[in-house]
Short mmCIF file of the C-alpha atoms (twelve columns), coordinates in Angstrom:
data_MODEL
# 
_entry.id   MODEL 
# 
loop_
_atom_site.group_PDB 
_atom_site.id 
_atom_site.type_symbol 
_atom_site.label_atom_id 
_atom_site.label_alt_id 
_atom_site.label_comp_id 
_atom_site.label_asym_id 
_atom_site.label_seq_id 
_atom_site.Cartn_x 
_atom_site.Cartn_y 
_atom_site.Cartn_z 
_atom_site.pdbx_PDB_model_num 
ATOM 1  C CA . UNK A 1  95.494  66.066  97.443  1 
ATOM 2  C CA . UNK A 2  94.279  65.351  100.961 1 
ATOM 3  C CA . UNK A 3  90.806  65.552  102.362 1 
ATOM 4  C CA . UNK A 4  91.158  67.533  105.557 1 
ATOM 5  C CA . UNK A 5  87.956  68.136  107.444 1 
ATOM 6  C CA . UNK A 6  87.775  71.102  109.784 1 
ATOM 7  C CA . UNK A 7  84.679  71.639  111.878 1 
ATOM 8  C CA . UNK A 8  82.934  75.008  111.942 1 
ATOM 9  C CA . UNK A 9  83.706  75.585  115.613 1 
ATOM 10 C CA . UNK A 10 87.455  75.290  114.960 1 
ATOM 11 C CA . UNK A 11 87.240  77.778  112.079 1 
ATOM 12 C CA . UNK A 12 85.159  80.204  114.160 1 
ATOM 13 C CA . UNK A 13 87.577  79.892  117.071 1 
ATOM 14 C CA . UNK A 14 90.548  80.482  114.741 1 
ATOM 15 C CA . UNK A 15 89.064  83.796  113.629 1 
ATOM 16 C CA . UNK A 16 88.407  84.911  117.217 1 
ATOM 17 C CA . UNK A 17 91.940  83.951  118.298 1 
ATOM 18 C CA . UNK A 18 93.564  85.659  115.277 1 
ATOM 19 C CA . UNK A 19 91.519  88.837  115.764 1 
ATOM 20 C CA . UNK A 20 92.453  88.960  119.445 1 
ATOM 21 C CA . UNK A 21 96.131  88.444  118.625 1 
ATOM 22 C CA . UNK A 22 96.152  91.467  116.347 1 
ATOM 23 C CA . UNK A 23 94.275  93.546  118.959 1 
ATOM 24 C CA . UNK A 24 97.472  93.197  121.011 1 
ATOM 25 C CA . UNK A 25 99.619  94.050  117.966 1 
ATOM 26 C CA . UNK A 26 97.677  97.082  116.710 1 
ATOM 27 C CA . UNK A 27 100.704 99.400  117.069 1 
ATOM 28 C CA . UNK A 28 102.765 97.123  114.799 1 
ATOM 29 C CA . UNK A 29 100.313 97.356  111.884 1 
ATOM 30 C CA . UNK A 30 101.783 99.893  109.469 1 
ATOM 31 C CA . UNK A 31 100.491 101.477 106.278 1 
ATOM 32 C CA . UNK A 32 102.165 100.650 103.001 1 
ATOM 33 C CA . UNK A 33 102.109 101.978 99.455  1 
ATOM 34 C CA . UNK A 34 98.874  100.279 98.352  1 
ATOM 35 C CA . UNK A 35 95.952  102.686 98.826  1 
ATOM 36 C CA . UNK A 36 93.335  99.935  99.066  1 
ATOM 37 C CA . UNK A 37 95.346  98.046  101.693 1 
ATOM 38 C CA . UNK A 38 95.829  101.290 103.632 1 
ATOM 39 C CA . UNK A 39 92.073  101.831 103.634 1 
ATOM 40 C CA . UNK A 40 91.518  98.288  104.857 1 
ATOM 41 C CA . UNK A 41 94.170  98.722  107.560 1 
ATOM 42 C CA . UNK A 42 92.430  101.891 108.722 1 
ATOM 43 C CA . UNK A 43 89.069  100.098 108.881 1 
ATOM 44 C CA . UNK A 44 90.623  97.135  110.690 1 
ATOM 45 C CA . UNK A 45 92.247  99.405  113.271 1 
ATOM 46 C CA . UNK A 46 88.886  101.020 114.032 1 
ATOM 47 C CA . UNK A 47 87.492  97.595  114.869 1 
ATOM 48 C CA . UNK A 48 90.586  96.545  116.807 1 
ATOM 49 C CA . UNK A 49 90.283  99.628  119.012 1 
ATOM 50 C CA . UNK A 50 86.999  98.207  120.335 1 
ATOM 51 C CA . UNK A 51 89.044  95.457  121.977 1 
ATOM 52 C CA . UNK A 52 89.024  91.690  122.014 1 
ATOM 53 C CA . UNK A 53 86.037  89.606  121.019 1 
ATOM 54 C CA . UNK A 54 84.675  86.493  122.697 1 
ATOM 55 C CA . UNK A 55 82.508  85.150  119.909 1 
ATOM 56 C CA . UNK A 56 82.091  85.372  116.159 1 
ATOM 57 C CA . UNK A 57 80.761  88.721  114.988 1 
ATOM 58 C CA . UNK A 58 79.509  88.423  111.412 1 
ATOM 59 C CA . UNK A 59 79.771  92.171  110.839 1 
ATOM 60 C CA . UNK A 60 83.465  92.143  111.764 1 
ATOM 61 C CA . UNK A 61 84.085  89.065  109.622 1 
ATOM 62 C CA . UNK A 62 82.487  90.691  106.570 1 
ATOM 63 C CA . UNK A 63 84.592  93.802  107.032 1 
ATOM 64 C CA . UNK A 64 88.030  92.279  107.673 1 
ATOM 65 C CA . UNK A 65 88.299  88.602  106.654 1 
ATOM 66 C CA . UNK A 66 89.747  87.652  103.285 1 
ATOM 67 C CA . UNK A 67 89.857  83.886  103.849 1 
ATOM 68 C CA . UNK A 68 90.923  81.118  106.182 1 
ATOM 69 C CA . UNK A 69 93.430  78.747  104.633 1 
ATOM 70 C CA . UNK A 70 94.024  75.160  105.722 1 
ATOM 71 C CA . UNK A 71 97.402  73.601  104.998 1 
ATOM 72 C CA . UNK A 72 98.119  69.914  104.402 1 
ATOM 73 C CA . UNK A 73 98.602  69.373  108.155 1 
ATOM 74 C CA . UNK A 74 95.262  70.911  109.100 1 
ATOM 75 C CA . UNK A 75 96.857  74.112  110.401 1 
ATOM 76 C CA . UNK A 76 94.808  77.258  109.866 1 
ATOM 77 C CA . UNK A 77 95.888  80.706  108.695 1 
ATOM 78 C CA . UNK A 78 93.425  83.552  109.018 1 
ATOM 79 C CA . UNK A 79 94.017  86.032  106.160 1 
ATOM 80 C CA . UNK A 80 92.822  89.608  106.577 1 
ATOM 81 C CA . UNK A 81 91.852  92.051  103.833 1 
ATOM 82 C CA . UNK A 82 94.509  94.379  105.248 1 
ATOM 83 C CA . UNK A 83 97.109  92.153  103.587 1 
ATOM 84 C CA . UNK A 84 98.457  89.870  106.295 1 
ATOM 85 C CA . UNK A 85 97.640  86.620  108.027 1 
ATOM 86 C CA . UNK A 86 97.869  84.965  111.424 1 
ATOM 87 C CA . UNK A 87 98.707  81.263  111.708 1 
ATOM 88 C CA . UNK A 88 96.761  79.451  114.368 1 
# 
């Protein structure tokens, strides 16, 4: 086990970057067979249609973020409730 320390600003920035990446990929986000995931995709798309964000928006985070994972190299992956992640 390693003790990797990530500062809050890096985590916040990772979410903003990941969200903005999927704003550009909104047309590639497809529904699947899971009804809950489809609902979450629909909700995510509504927020993505507003466009890119510059700063952390706690309302958006509460509605779309599942978790942010840190691997053994300190790389971050932002996981969305819609069932996918973006590595930063």
